[in-house]
CSV table of C-alpha atoms in Angstrom, one decimal:
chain,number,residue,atom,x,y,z
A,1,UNK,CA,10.7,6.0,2.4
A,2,UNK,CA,12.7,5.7,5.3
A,3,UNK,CA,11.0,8.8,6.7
A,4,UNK,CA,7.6,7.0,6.4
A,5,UNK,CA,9.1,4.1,8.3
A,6,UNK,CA,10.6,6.2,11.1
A,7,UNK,CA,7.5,8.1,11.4
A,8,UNK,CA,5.6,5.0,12.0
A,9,UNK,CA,7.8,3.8,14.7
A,10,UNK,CA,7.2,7.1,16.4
A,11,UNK,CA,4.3,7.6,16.3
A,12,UNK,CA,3.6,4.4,17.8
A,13,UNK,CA,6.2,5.2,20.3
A,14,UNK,CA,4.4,8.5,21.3
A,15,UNK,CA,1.2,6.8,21.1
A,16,UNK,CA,2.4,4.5,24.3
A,17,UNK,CA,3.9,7.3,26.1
A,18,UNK,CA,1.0,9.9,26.0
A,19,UNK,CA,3.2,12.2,23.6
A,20,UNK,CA,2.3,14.2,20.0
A,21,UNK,CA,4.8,12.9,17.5
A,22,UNK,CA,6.1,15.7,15.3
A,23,UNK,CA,5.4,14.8,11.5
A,24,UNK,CA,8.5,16.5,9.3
A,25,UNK,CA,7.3,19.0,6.6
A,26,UNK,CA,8.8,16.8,3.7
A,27,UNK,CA,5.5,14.1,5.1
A,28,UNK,CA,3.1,17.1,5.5
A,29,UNK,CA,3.9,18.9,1.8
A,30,UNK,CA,3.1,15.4,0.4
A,31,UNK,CA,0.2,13.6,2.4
A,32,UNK,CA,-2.9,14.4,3.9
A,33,UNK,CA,-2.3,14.8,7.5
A,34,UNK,CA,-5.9,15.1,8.2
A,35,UNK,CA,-6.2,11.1,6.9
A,36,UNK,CA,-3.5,10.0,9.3
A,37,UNK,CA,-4.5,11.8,12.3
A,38,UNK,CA,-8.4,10.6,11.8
A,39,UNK,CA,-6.7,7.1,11.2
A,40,UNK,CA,-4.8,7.1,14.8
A,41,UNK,CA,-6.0,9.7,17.0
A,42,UNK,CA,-4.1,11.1,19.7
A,43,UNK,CA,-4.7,10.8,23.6
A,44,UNK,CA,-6.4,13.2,24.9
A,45,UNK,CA,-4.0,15.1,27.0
A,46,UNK,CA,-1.3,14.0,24.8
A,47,UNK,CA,0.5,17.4,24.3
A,48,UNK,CA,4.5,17.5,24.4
A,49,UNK,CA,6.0,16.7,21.0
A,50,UNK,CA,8.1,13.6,20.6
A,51,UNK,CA,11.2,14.7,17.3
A,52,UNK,CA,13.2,13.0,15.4
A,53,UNK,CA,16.6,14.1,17.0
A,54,UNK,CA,18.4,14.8,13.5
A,55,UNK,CA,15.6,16.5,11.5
A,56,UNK,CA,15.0,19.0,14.9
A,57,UNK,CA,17.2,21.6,14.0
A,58,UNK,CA,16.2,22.0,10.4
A,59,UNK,CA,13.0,21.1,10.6
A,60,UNK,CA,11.6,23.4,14.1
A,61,UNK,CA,14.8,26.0,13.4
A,62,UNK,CA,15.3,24.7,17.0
A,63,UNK,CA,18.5,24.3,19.0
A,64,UNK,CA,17.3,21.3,20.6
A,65,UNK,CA,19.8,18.0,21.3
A,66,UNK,CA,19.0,14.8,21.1
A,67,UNK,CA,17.5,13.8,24.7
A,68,UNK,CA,19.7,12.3,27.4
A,69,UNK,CA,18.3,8.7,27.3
A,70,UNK,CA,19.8,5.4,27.1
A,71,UNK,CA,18.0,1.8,25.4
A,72,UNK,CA,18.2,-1.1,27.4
A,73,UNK,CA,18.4,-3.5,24.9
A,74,UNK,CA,17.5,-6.6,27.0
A,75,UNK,CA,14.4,-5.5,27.3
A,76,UNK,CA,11.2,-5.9,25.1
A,77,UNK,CA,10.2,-2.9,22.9
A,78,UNK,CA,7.3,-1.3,25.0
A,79,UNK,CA,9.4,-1.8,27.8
A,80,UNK,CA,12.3,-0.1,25.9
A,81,UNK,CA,9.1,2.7,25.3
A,82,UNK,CA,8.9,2.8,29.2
A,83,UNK,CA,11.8,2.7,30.6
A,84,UNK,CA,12.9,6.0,28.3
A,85,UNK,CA,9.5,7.7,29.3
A,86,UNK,CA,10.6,7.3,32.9
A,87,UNK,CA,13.8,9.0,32.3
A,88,UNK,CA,12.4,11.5,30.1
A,89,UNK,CA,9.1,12.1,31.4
A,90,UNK,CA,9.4,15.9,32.7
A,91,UNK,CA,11.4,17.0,29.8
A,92,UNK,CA,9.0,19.1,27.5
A,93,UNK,CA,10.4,18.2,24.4
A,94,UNK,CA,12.0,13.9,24.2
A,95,UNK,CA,14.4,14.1,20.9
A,96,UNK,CA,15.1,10.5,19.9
A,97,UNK,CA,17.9,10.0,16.9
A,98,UNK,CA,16.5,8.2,13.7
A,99,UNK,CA,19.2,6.0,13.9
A,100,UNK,CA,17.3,4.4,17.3
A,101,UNK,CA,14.0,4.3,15.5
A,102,UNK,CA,15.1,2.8,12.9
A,103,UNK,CA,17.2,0.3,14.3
A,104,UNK,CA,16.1,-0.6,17.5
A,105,UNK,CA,12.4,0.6,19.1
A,106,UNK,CA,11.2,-2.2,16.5
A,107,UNK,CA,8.1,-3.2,14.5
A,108,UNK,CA,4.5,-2.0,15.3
A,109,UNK,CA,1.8,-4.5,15.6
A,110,UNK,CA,0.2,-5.4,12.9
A,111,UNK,CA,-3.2,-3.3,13.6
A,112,UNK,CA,-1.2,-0.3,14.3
A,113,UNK,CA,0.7,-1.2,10.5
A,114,UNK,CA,-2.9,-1.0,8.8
A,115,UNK,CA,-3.8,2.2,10.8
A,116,UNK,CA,-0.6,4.3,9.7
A,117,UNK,CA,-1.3,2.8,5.7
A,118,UNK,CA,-4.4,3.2,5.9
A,119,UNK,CA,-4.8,6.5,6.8
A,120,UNK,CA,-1.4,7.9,5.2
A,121,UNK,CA,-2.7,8.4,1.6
A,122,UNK,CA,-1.3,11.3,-0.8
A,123,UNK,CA,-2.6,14.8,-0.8
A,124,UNK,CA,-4.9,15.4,-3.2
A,125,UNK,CA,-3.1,17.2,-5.7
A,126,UNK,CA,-1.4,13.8,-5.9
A,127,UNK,CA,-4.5,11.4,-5.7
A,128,UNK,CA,-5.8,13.6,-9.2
A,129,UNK,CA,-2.4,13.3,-10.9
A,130,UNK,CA,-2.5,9.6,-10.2
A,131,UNK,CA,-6.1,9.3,-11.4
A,132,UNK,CA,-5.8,11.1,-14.0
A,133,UNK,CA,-3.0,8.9,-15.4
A,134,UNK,CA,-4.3,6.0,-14.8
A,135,UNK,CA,-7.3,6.5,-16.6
A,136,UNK,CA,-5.3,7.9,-20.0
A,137,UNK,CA,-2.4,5.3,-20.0
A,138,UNK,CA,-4.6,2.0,-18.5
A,139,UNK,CA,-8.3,2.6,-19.4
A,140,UNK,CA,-10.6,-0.1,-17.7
A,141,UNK,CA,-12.1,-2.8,-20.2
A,142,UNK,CA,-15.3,-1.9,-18.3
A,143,UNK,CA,-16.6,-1.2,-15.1
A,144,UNK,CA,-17.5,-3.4,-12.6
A,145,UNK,CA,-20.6,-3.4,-10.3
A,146,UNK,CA,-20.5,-2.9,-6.5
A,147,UNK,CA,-23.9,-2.1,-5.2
A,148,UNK,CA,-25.2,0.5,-6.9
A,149,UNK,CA,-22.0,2.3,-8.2
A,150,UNK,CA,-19.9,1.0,-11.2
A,151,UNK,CA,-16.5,0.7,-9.9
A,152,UNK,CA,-13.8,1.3,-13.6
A,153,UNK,CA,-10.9,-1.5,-12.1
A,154,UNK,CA,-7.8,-0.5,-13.8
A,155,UNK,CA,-6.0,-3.5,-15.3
A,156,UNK,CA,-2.4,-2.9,-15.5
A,157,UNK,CA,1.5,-4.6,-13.6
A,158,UNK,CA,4.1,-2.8,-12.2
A,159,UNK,CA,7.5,-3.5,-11.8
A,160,UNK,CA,10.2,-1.3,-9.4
A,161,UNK,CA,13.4,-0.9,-10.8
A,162,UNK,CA,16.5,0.2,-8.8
A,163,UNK,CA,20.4,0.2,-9.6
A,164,UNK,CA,21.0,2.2,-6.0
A,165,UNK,CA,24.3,4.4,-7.2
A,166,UNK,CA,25.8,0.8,-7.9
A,167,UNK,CA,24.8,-0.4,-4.8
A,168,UNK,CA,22.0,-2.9,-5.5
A,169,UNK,CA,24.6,-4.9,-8.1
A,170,UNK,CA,26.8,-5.5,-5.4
A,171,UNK,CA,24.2,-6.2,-3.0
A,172,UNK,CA,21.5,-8.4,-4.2
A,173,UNK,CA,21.2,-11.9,-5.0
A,174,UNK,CA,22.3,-11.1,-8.4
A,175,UNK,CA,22.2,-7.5,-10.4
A,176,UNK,CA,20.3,-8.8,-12.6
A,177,UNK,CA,17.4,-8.6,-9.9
A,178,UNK,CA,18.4,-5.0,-9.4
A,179,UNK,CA,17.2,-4.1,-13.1
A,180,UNK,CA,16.1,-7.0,-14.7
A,181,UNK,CA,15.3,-7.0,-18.7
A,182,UNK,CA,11.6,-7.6,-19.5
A,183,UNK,CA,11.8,-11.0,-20.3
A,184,UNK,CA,13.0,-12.3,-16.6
A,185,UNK,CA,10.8,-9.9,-15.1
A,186,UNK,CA,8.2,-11.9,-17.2
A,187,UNK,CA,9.5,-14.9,-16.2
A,188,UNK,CA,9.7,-13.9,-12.3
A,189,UNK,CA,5.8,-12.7,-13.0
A,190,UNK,CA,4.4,-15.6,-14.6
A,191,UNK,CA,6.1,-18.2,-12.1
A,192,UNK,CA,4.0,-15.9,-9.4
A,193,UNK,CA,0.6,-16.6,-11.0
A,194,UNK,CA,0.6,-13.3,-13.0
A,195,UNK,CA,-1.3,-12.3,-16.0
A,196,UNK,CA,1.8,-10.9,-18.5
A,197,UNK,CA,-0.5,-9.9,-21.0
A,198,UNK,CA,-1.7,-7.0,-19.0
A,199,UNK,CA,-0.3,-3.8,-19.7
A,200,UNK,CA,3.0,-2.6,-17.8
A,201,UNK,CA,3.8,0.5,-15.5
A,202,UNK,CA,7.9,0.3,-14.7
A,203,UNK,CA,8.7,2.7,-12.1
A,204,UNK,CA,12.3,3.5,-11.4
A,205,UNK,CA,15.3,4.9,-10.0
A,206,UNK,CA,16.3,6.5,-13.9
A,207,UNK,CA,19.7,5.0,-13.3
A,208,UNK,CA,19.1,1.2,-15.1
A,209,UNK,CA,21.1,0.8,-18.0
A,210,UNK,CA,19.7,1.8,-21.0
A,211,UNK,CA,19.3,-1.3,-23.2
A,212,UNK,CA,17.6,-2.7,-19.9
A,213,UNK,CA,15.3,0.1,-20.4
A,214,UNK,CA,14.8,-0.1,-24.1
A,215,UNK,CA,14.0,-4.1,-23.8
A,216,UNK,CA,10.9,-2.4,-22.1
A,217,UNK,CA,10.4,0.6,-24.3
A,218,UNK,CA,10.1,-2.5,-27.3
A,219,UNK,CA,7.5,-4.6,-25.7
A,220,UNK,CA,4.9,-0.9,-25.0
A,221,UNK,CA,5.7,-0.9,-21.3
A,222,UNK,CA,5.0,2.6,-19.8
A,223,UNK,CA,8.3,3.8,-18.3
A,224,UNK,CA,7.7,6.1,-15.5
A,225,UNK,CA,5.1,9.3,-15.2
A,226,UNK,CA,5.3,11.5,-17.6
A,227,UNK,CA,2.8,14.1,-16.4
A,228,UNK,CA,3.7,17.4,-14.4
A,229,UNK,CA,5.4,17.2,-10.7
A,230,UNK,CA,8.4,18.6,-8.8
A,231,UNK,CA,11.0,16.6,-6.8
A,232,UNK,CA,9.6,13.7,-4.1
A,233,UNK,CA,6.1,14.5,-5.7
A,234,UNK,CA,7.8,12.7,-9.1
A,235,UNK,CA,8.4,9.3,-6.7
A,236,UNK,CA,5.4,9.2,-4.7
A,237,UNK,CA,3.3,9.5,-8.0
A,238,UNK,CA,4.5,6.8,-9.3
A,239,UNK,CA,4.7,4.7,-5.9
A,240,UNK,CA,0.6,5.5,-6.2
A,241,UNK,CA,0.4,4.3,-9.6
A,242,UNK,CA,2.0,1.4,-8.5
A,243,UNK,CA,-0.4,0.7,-5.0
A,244,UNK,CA,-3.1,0.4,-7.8
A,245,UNK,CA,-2.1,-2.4,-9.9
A,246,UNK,CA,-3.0,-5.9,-10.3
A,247,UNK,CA,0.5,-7.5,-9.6
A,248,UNK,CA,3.5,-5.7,-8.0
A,249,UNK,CA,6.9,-6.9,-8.4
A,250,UNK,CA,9.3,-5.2,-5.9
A,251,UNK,CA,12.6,-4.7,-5.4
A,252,UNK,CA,14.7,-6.4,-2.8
A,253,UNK,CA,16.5,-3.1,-2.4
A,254,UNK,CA,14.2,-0.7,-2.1
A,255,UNK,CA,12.6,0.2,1.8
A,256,UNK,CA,9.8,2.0,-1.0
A,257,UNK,CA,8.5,-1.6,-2.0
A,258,UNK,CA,7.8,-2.8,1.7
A,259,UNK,CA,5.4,0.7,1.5
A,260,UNK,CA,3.7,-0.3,-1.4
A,261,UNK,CA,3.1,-3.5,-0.5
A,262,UNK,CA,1.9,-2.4,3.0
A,263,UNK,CA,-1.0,0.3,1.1
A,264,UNK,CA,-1.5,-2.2,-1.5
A,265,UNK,CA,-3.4,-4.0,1.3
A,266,UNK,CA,-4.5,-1.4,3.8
A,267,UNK,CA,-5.8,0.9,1.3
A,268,UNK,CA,-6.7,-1.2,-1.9
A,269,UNK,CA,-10.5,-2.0,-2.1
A,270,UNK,CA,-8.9,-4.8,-5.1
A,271,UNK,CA,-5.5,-5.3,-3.5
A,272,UNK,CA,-3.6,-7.3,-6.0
A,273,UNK,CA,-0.7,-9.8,-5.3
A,274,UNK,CA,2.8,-8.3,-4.0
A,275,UNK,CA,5.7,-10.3,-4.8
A,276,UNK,CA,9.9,-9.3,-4.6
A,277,UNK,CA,12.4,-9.4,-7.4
A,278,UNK,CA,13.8,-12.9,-6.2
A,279,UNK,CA,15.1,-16.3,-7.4
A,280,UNK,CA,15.9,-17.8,-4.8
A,281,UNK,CA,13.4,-20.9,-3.4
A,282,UNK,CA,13.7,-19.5,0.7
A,283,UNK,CA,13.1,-15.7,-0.6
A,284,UNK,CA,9.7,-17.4,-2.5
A,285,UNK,CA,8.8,-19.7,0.5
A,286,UNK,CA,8.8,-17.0,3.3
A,287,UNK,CA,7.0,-14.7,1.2
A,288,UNK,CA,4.5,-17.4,0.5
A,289,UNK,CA,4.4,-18.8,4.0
A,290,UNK,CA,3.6,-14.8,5.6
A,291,UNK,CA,1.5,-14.1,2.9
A,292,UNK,CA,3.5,-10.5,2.6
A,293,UNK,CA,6.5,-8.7,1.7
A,294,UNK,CA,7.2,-7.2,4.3
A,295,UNK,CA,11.3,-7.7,4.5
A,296,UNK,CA,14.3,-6.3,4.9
A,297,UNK,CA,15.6,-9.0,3.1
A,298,UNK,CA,19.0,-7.0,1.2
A,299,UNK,CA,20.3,-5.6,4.3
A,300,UNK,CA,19.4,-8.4,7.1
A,301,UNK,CA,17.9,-11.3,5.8
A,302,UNK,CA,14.8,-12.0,7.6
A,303,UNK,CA,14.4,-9.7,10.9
A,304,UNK,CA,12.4,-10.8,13.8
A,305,UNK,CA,11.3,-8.0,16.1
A,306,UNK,CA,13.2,-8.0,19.4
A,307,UNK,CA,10.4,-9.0,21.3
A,308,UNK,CA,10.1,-12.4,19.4
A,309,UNK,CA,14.0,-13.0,20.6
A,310,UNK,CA,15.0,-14.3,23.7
A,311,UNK,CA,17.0,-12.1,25.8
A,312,UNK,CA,20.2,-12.6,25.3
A,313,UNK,CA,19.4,-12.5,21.4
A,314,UNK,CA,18.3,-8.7,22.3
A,315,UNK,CA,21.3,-7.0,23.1
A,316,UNK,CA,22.9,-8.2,19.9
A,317,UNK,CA,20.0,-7.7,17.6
A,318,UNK,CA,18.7,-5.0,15.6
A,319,UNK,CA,14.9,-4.4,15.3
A,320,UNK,CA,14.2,-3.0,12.1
């Protein structure tokens, strides 16, 4: 998920500077490339690759290093965009560390968000699995009409469980947010405007404990896919599975949930409402007052890109 994140930062970054952005196999094996490059074309004449610096060598069996560029942090992100282009722009190859697009060549605008989602959908190996699933485990009351086509709406929650190694517990608002039983994530549901009688998909790290689990187990929840897949497949099947449900209820430590909550509307023809695993009344309000989730709410608080800060607020500021 971070992967999907740094590749939308660069792309939008090679996008301004007239270069091809160079998608890592681990995107490639599991997406339809085709979908995202319709979705934002390239330039033109837009021909020397743009790498992530620490993937290079694994990923292009190259012996590149990471490019001889500085970020001028006082500046506003395009112009951070420019002012490396000018000191990079005769090098065939520009090799920028994922720890700088991540942390500070900040947020794409909004149309640029819904492009990337929109077009960055699951092969189709995946898109069948998904399908397939959905219609066994949540069959549609019936179908519903849109023009001439009837249209079988799923009717089902989901709910993203994570314990992070141990991490979340010590991180979150509380660990019982990290892996809540089903009764607060009921609670947490129904304060949101949910329907809790529909039937519930709990996707998951596999790490909550298990009575947590079993509380879920008790009340008919499905707990995770249980059809065929092998390694990253597993998690973005059920990240799928979770884009297509009426109400999502992410986790505050998860970067996955701010994904599924950013297909959930760019790809969703029924986009259901996105809420975060939270108590607490400011979490609630800014959610409600953006209308989103997008956050970064476990590490930061609430980020501002850099070019929403002043100056001086710049050089000290991340802009995840």
């Amino acid at each position: 998920n971070n992967i999907i994140i740094q590749t939308l930062v660069g792309m939008y970054f090679a996008q301004h500077v007239n270069r091809t952005f160079a998608i890592q196999s681990e995107m490639s094996n599991l997406f339809d490339m085709n979908s995202l490059s319709l979705s934002i074309p390239i330039n033109e004449y837009a021909y020397k690759p743009l790498v992530l610096w620490n993937q290079a060598g694994t990923e292009f069996n190259m012996t590149c290093k990471k490019s001889n560029y500085t970020i001028p942090r006082h500046l506003e992100v395009t112009s951070r965009f420019d002012a490396i282009d000018k000191n990079t722009k005769y090098q065939s190859l520009l090799s920028i560390h994922n720890h700088d697009i991540w942390y500070f060549l900040g947020h794409p605008p909004e149309s640029f968000y819904k492009k990337f989602f929109h077009g960055l959908v699951p092969n189709i190996t995946i898109r069948n699995k998904v399908h397939a699933f959905i219609q066994q485990t949540f069959p549609p009351d019936q179908p519903e009409d849109e023009g001439h086509h009837q249209i079988a709406i799923p009717q089902y929650n989901s709910v993203h469980l994570r314990w992070l190694e141990g991490v979340c517990p010590k991180t979150a608002e509380s660990k019982e947010l990290c892996c809540p039983n089903i009764d607060t994530m009921n609670k947490i549901l129904k304060s949101r405007g949910a329907n809790i009688s529909l039937p519930l998909f709990v996707a998951s790290d596999g790490q909550c404990p298990e009575d947590i689990l079993s509380s879920y187990r008790q009340r008919n929840a499905t707990i995770g896919y249980s059809g065929p897949c092998k390694g990253n497949e597993c998690a973005i099947i059920e990240f799928e599975i979770s884009v297509w449900s009426q109400y999502f209820l992410g986790n505050i430590a998860s970067s996955v949930d701010m994904n599924i909550r950013e297909w959930r509307v760019s790809r969703g023809n029924f986009p259901g409402y996105s809420t975060i695993l939270s108590l607490k009344s400011s979490t609630v309000a800014m959610e409600n007052a953006t209308a989103m989730t997008r956050y970064w709410h476990w590490h930061f608080g609430w980020v501002k890109d850099c070019s929403q800060l002043p100056e001086w607020r710049r050089q000290k500021s991340i802009c995840v």
